[in-house]
CSV table of C-alpha atoms in Angstrom, one decimal:
chain,number,residue,atom,x,y,z
A,1,MET,CA,-169.9,84.9,-44.5
A,2,GLU,CA,-167.3,82.1,-44.9
A,3,LYS,CA,-168.5,78.5,-44.7
A,4,TYR,CA,-166.4,75.6,-43.7
A,5,ASN,CA,-166.7,71.9,-44.4
A,6,VAL,CA,-164.8,70.6,-41.4
A,7,LYS,CA,-165.2,69.0,-38.0
A,8,PHE,CA,-163.9,71.5,-35.4
A,9,LYS,CA,-161.6,70.1,-32.8
A,10,LYS,CA,-161.7,71.7,-29.4
A,11,LYS,CA,-158.3,70.2,-28.4
A,12,PHE,CA,-156.7,72.4,-31.1
A,13,GLY,CA,-158.6,75.5,-30.1
A,14,GLN,CA,-160.2,75.7,-33.5
A,15,ASN,CA,-162.4,78.8,-33.9
A,16,PHE,CA,-162.5,80.0,-37.5
A,17,LEU,CA,-163.3,83.5,-38.6
A,18,LYS,CA,-166.3,83.9,-40.8
A,19,ASP,CA,-166.3,87.6,-41.7
A,20,LYS,CA,-164.0,88.8,-44.5
A,21,LYS,CA,-164.3,92.4,-43.1
A,22,ILE,CA,-162.3,91.4,-40.1
A,23,VAL,CA,-159.7,89.9,-42.3
A,24,ASN,CA,-159.4,93.0,-44.4
A,25,SER,CA,-158.9,95.0,-41.2
A,26,ILE,CA,-156.1,92.7,-40.1
A,27,ILE,CA,-154.4,93.0,-43.6
A,28,LYS,CA,-154.6,96.8,-43.3
A,29,VAL,CA,-152.9,96.8,-39.9
A,30,ALA,CA,-150.2,94.4,-41.1
A,31,GLU,CA,-149.1,96.9,-43.9
A,32,ILE,CA,-147.4,94.1,-45.9
A,33,ASN,CA,-145.3,95.5,-48.7
A,34,GLY,CA,-142.1,94.9,-50.7
A,35,ARG,CA,-140.7,91.4,-51.4
A,36,SER,CA,-142.5,89.9,-48.4
A,37,LEU,CA,-142.6,86.6,-46.6
A,38,VAL,CA,-145.5,86.0,-44.1
A,39,ILE,CA,-145.7,83.4,-41.4
A,40,GLU,CA,-149.1,82.3,-40.2
A,41,VAL,CA,-149.9,79.8,-37.4
A,42,GLY,CA,-153.2,78.0,-37.5
A,43,PRO,CA,-154.6,78.9,-40.9
A,44,GLY,CA,-157.8,76.9,-40.1
A,45,GLY,CA,-160.2,77.5,-43.0
A,46,ALA,CA,-157.8,79.8,-44.9
A,47,ILE,CA,-159.9,82.9,-44.8
A,48,LEU,CA,-156.9,84.9,-43.6
A,49,THR,CA,-154.4,82.9,-45.6
A,50,SER,CA,-156.1,83.6,-48.9
A,51,SER,CA,-156.0,87.3,-48.2
A,52,LEU,CA,-152.3,87.1,-47.2
A,53,CYS,CA,-151.6,85.3,-50.5
A,54,GLU,CA,-153.1,88.3,-52.3
A,55,VAL,CA,-150.7,90.8,-50.8
A,56,ALA,CA,-147.5,88.8,-50.0
A,57,ASN,CA,-144.9,87.2,-52.2
A,58,ARG,CA,-144.9,84.1,-50.1
A,59,VAL,CA,-146.9,82.7,-47.2
A,60,ILE,CA,-145.8,79.9,-44.9
A,61,CYS,CA,-148.5,78.3,-42.7
A,62,TYR,CA,-148.1,76.0,-39.8
A,63,GLU,CA,-151.1,73.7,-39.1
A,64,ILE,CA,-151.2,71.0,-36.5
A,65,ASP,CA,-154.4,69.4,-37.8
A,66,ASN,CA,-153.5,67.1,-40.8
A,67,GLU,CA,-157.3,66.6,-41.5
A,68,LEU,CA,-157.5,70.2,-42.7
A,69,GLU,CA,-155.3,69.5,-45.7
A,70,GLU,CA,-158.1,69.0,-48.2
A,71,GLU,CA,-160.0,72.0,-46.9
A,72,LEU,CA,-157.0,74.3,-47.0
A,73,ASN,CA,-155.9,73.2,-50.5
A,74,ASP,CA,-159.4,73.6,-51.8
A,75,LYS,CA,-159.7,77.2,-50.3
A,76,LEU,CA,-156.3,78.1,-51.7
A,77,SER,CA,-156.6,76.5,-55.1
A,78,ASN,CA,-156.3,79.8,-56.9
A,79,TYR,CA,-152.8,80.5,-55.4
A,80,ASN,CA,-149.4,79.1,-55.9
A,81,ASN,CA,-147.4,81.2,-53.4
A,82,TYR,CA,-148.1,79.4,-50.2
A,83,GLU,CA,-146.6,76.5,-48.3
A,84,ILE,CA,-148.5,74.6,-45.5
A,85,ILE,CA,-146.3,72.8,-43.0
A,86,PHE,CA,-148.3,70.3,-41.1
A,87,LYS,CA,-146.7,70.3,-37.7
A,88,ASP,CA,-146.9,71.9,-34.3
A,89,PHE,CA,-145.4,75.4,-34.7
A,90,LEU,CA,-143.8,75.1,-31.2
A,91,ASP,CA,-141.7,72.3,-32.6
A,92,ALA,CA,-140.8,74.0,-35.8
A,93,ASP,CA,-137.3,75.3,-36.8
A,94,ILE,CA,-138.4,78.7,-38.1
A,95,LEU,CA,-135.0,79.7,-39.3
A,96,SER,CA,-134.6,76.6,-41.4
A,97,ASP,CA,-138.1,76.8,-42.8
A,98,ILE,CA,-137.7,80.4,-44.0
A,99,SER,CA,-134.1,80.0,-45.2
A,100,LYS,CA,-135.1,78.6,-48.6
A,101,TYR,CA,-137.0,81.8,-49.6
A,102,ASP,CA,-135.7,85.2,-50.8
A,103,TYR,CA,-137.4,88.1,-49.2
A,104,ASP,CA,-136.8,91.7,-48.0
A,105,LYS,CA,-139.4,91.9,-45.3
A,106,LEU,CA,-140.7,89.3,-42.9
A,107,TYR,CA,-144.1,89.4,-41.2
A,108,PHE,CA,-146.0,87.3,-38.7
A,109,VAL,CA,-149.8,87.6,-39.1
A,110,SER,CA,-152.0,85.1,-37.4
A,111,ASN,CA,-155.2,84.4,-35.6
A,112,VAL,CA,-153.2,82.3,-33.1
A,113,PRO,CA,-154.7,79.3,-31.2
A,114,TYR,CA,-155.5,80.9,-27.8
A,115,TYR,CA,-154.3,77.9,-25.7
A,116,ILE,CA,-150.7,78.4,-26.9
A,117,THR,CA,-150.6,82.1,-27.5
A,118,THR,CA,-148.0,82.9,-24.8
A,119,PRO,CA,-145.7,80.0,-25.9
A,120,ILE,CA,-145.9,81.3,-29.5
A,121,ILE,CA,-144.9,84.7,-28.3
A,122,ILE,CA,-142.0,83.4,-26.3
A,123,LYS,CA,-140.9,81.3,-29.3
A,124,LEU,CA,-140.9,84.3,-31.6
A,125,LEU,CA,-138.8,86.3,-29.1
A,126,ARG,CA,-136.3,83.5,-28.5
A,127,SER,CA,-135.9,82.9,-32.2
A,128,ASN,CA,-134.1,86.3,-32.4
A,129,ILE,CA,-135.6,86.6,-35.9
A,130,LYS,CA,-136.2,90.2,-37.0
A,131,PHE,CA,-139.8,90.7,-38.0
A,132,ASP,CA,-140.8,93.9,-39.7
A,133,LYS,CA,-144.2,93.6,-38.0
A,134,ILE,CA,-146.2,91.1,-36.0
A,135,VAL,CA,-150.0,91.2,-36.0
A,136,MET,CA,-151.9,88.7,-33.8
A,137,MET,CA,-155.5,88.1,-32.9
A,138,VAL,CA,-155.5,87.1,-29.3
A,139,GLN,CA,-157.9,86.6,-26.4
A,140,LYS,CA,-159.1,90.1,-25.2
A,141,GLU,CA,-157.8,89.6,-21.7
A,142,LEU,CA,-154.3,88.7,-23.0
A,143,GLY,CA,-154.4,91.5,-25.5
A,144,ASP,CA,-155.2,94.0,-22.7
A,145,ARG,CA,-152.3,92.6,-20.7
A,146,LEU,CA,-149.8,92.7,-23.6
A,147,SER,CA,-150.6,96.3,-24.4
A,148,SER,CA,-150.7,97.6,-20.8
A,149,VAL,CA,-148.4,100.1,-19.2
A,150,PRO,CA,-146.5,100.1,-15.9
A,151,GLY,CA,-148.7,100.9,-13.0
A,152,SER,CA,-151.8,99.2,-14.4
A,153,LYS,CA,-153.2,96.0,-13.0
A,154,GLU,CA,-152.8,94.2,-16.3
A,155,TYR,CA,-149.1,94.9,-16.5
A,156,SER,CA,-147.1,91.6,-16.3
A,157,SER,CA,-143.9,89.8,-16.9
A,158,ILE,CA,-144.8,89.0,-20.5
A,159,THR,CA,-145.6,92.7,-21.1
A,160,ALA,CA,-142.2,93.7,-20.0
A,161,LEU,CA,-140.6,90.9,-21.9
A,162,LEU,CA,-142.2,92.0,-25.2
A,163,ASN,CA,-141.5,95.7,-24.5
A,164,TYR,CA,-137.8,95.0,-24.8
A,165,SER,CA,-138.2,94.2,-28.5
A,166,TYR,CA,-141.4,95.7,-29.6
A,167,ASP,CA,-143.8,98.7,-29.4
A,168,ILE,CA,-147.2,97.1,-28.7
A,169,ARG,CA,-150.5,98.5,-29.9
A,170,ARG,CA,-154.0,97.4,-29.3
A,171,GLU,CA,-155.7,97.8,-32.7
A,172,PHE,CA,-159.4,96.7,-32.5
A,173,LYS,CA,-161.7,94.4,-30.7
A,174,VAL,CA,-163.3,91.3,-32.4
A,175,SER,CA,-166.6,89.9,-31.0
A,176,ARG,CA,-166.8,86.2,-30.2
A,177,ASN,CA,-169.8,86.1,-32.6
A,178,GLU,CA,-167.4,86.5,-35.5
A,179,PHE,CA,-166.2,82.9,-35.1
A,180,ILE,CA,-167.4,79.4,-35.9
A,181,PRO,CA,-167.9,77.8,-33.4
A,182,ILE,CA,-168.5,80.7,-31.0
A,183,PRO,CA,-165.8,80.8,-28.3
A,184,ASN,CA,-166.4,81.9,-24.7
A,185,VAL,CA,-164.4,85.1,-25.0
A,186,ASP,CA,-164.0,88.1,-27.2
A,187,SER,CA,-160.8,88.8,-29.0
A,188,VAL,CA,-158.5,91.7,-29.9
A,189,VAL,CA,-156.0,92.4,-32.7
A,190,ILE,CA,-152.6,93.7,-31.5
A,191,SER,CA,-149.6,94.8,-33.5
A,192,LEU,CA,-146.0,94.6,-32.5
A,193,THR,CA,-143.5,97.0,-34.3
A,194,PRO,CA,-139.8,96.4,-33.7
A,195,LYS,CA,-137.9,99.1,-31.9
A,196,ASP,CA,-134.2,99.8,-31.1
A,197,ARG,CA,-133.2,97.5,-28.3
A,198,ILE,CA,-131.2,98.9,-25.3
A,199,TYR,CA,-128.1,96.9,-24.3
A,200,LEU,CA,-128.9,93.6,-22.6
A,201,LYS,CA,-126.2,91.1,-21.6
A,202,ASP,CA,-128.3,88.0,-21.3
A,203,PHE,CA,-131.9,87.6,-22.5
A,204,ASP,CA,-132.4,84.4,-20.6
A,205,LYS,CA,-131.5,86.0,-17.3
A,206,TYR,CA,-133.7,88.9,-18.1
A,207,GLU,CA,-136.6,86.6,-18.8
A,208,LYS,CA,-136.0,84.8,-15.5
A,209,LEU,CA,-135.7,88.0,-13.5
A,210,LEU,CA,-139.1,89.2,-14.9
A,211,ARG,CA,-140.7,85.8,-14.1
A,212,ASP,CA,-139.4,85.9,-10.5
A,213,SER,CA,-140.2,89.6,-10.0
A,214,PHE,CA,-143.9,89.1,-11.0
A,215,GLN,CA,-144.4,85.7,-9.4
A,216,PHE,CA,-146.5,87.2,-6.6
A,217,LYS,CA,-147.9,90.4,-7.9
A,218,ARG,CA,-148.9,91.9,-4.6
A,219,LYS,CA,-145.5,91.3,-3.1
A,220,THR,CA,-142.5,93.7,-3.3
A,221,LEU,CA,-139.2,93.0,-5.1
A,222,ARG,CA,-137.6,92.5,-1.7
A,223,ASN,CA,-139.8,89.5,-1.2
A,224,ASN,CA,-140.0,88.1,-4.7
A,225,LEU,CA,-136.2,88.4,-5.3
A,226,ARG,CA,-135.0,86.9,-2.1
A,227,GLY,CA,-132.6,84.6,-3.9
A,228,TYR,CA,-130.9,87.5,-5.7
A,229,ASP,CA,-128.2,89.9,-4.7
A,230,LEU,CA,-130.6,92.5,-3.2
A,231,GLU,CA,-127.8,95.0,-2.7
A,232,LYS,CA,-127.2,95.2,-6.4
A,233,VAL,CA,-131.0,95.3,-7.1
A,234,GLY,CA,-131.4,98.1,-4.6
A,235,ASN,CA,-128.6,100.1,-6.1
A,236,VAL,CA,-130.2,100.0,-9.5
A,237,LEU,CA,-133.6,100.9,-8.1
A,238,ALA,CA,-132.1,103.9,-6.3
A,239,THR,CA,-130.9,105.4,-9.5
A,240,TYR,CA,-134.6,105.6,-10.5
A,241,ASP,CA,-135.8,106.8,-7.1
A,242,TYR,CA,-137.3,103.4,-6.1
A,243,ASP,CA,-136.3,101.0,-3.4
A,244,LEU,CA,-136.8,97.3,-2.7
A,245,ASN,CA,-140.3,97.9,-1.4
A,246,VAL,CA,-141.6,98.6,-5.0
A,247,ARG,CA,-143.8,96.1,-6.8
A,248,ALA,CA,-142.8,94.8,-10.2
A,249,GLU,CA,-145.9,96.1,-11.9
A,250,GLU,CA,-144.7,99.7,-11.2
A,251,LEU,CA,-141.5,99.4,-13.1
A,252,ASP,CA,-140.7,100.1,-16.8
A,253,TYR,CA,-139.0,97.2,-18.7
A,254,SER,CA,-135.9,99.3,-19.0
A,255,ILE,CA,-135.3,99.2,-15.2
A,256,PHE,CA,-135.5,95.4,-15.3
A,257,VAL,CA,-132.9,95.5,-18.1
A,258,ASP,CA,-130.6,97.5,-15.9
A,259,ILE,CA,-131.1,95.2,-13.0
A,260,ALA,CA,-130.4,92.1,-15.2
A,261,ASN,CA,-127.2,93.7,-16.5
A,262,SER,CA,-126.0,94.5,-13.0
A,263,LEU,CA,-126.6,90.9,-11.9
């Protein structure tokens, strides 16, 4: 079991893994190979980072807590293929940070801070960076939502948004007891594998359409999209044998892409 000589900060959502077996399972899911660059957010006590350094050519870590510098450098003293950027990942210019490295394959592998998981996902999508694979440990409830399918109660706007770019797989559950300090929730590891995108005119409008369509989950598109051209929306739905009385949670992401394009 890993031990840490740090003062944990609740404001940064710090819960550090303590079991190397979980890390090994994450590395196996990531399937890192070739001339690889890996991005990690929230390295914490470096238990995952050190394993990433073993299999990747280069690892870039974003850490918001400057007080972890000594702990991180101590844990990573045997490696010279990592860079720690002490700043909020949400403020980072990812393209600029990775531009100085030569690589063939790019990965995102992280036990992300749960309080900013969704903003991190949105940032990765908006960056338009092509990742060969994304592996994230997230709160179980969110993991269930991200890997859900149309028609299920967990299906949401963020699910449809992710589905445009990635195939999402729920890999394995991680008990809350595997962390120090113990959080209030269990976790799950998910993987995102890129897929061929269907034609989309405007990603921002697609994102807004999803957000508006799901704003009141029990309401129909007729009610949720009152500010839209409902005739155009209805015409697209009709091609899939739906009408404006359908709820957003029943529709595949590709239907929303067609609606966004028509608008």
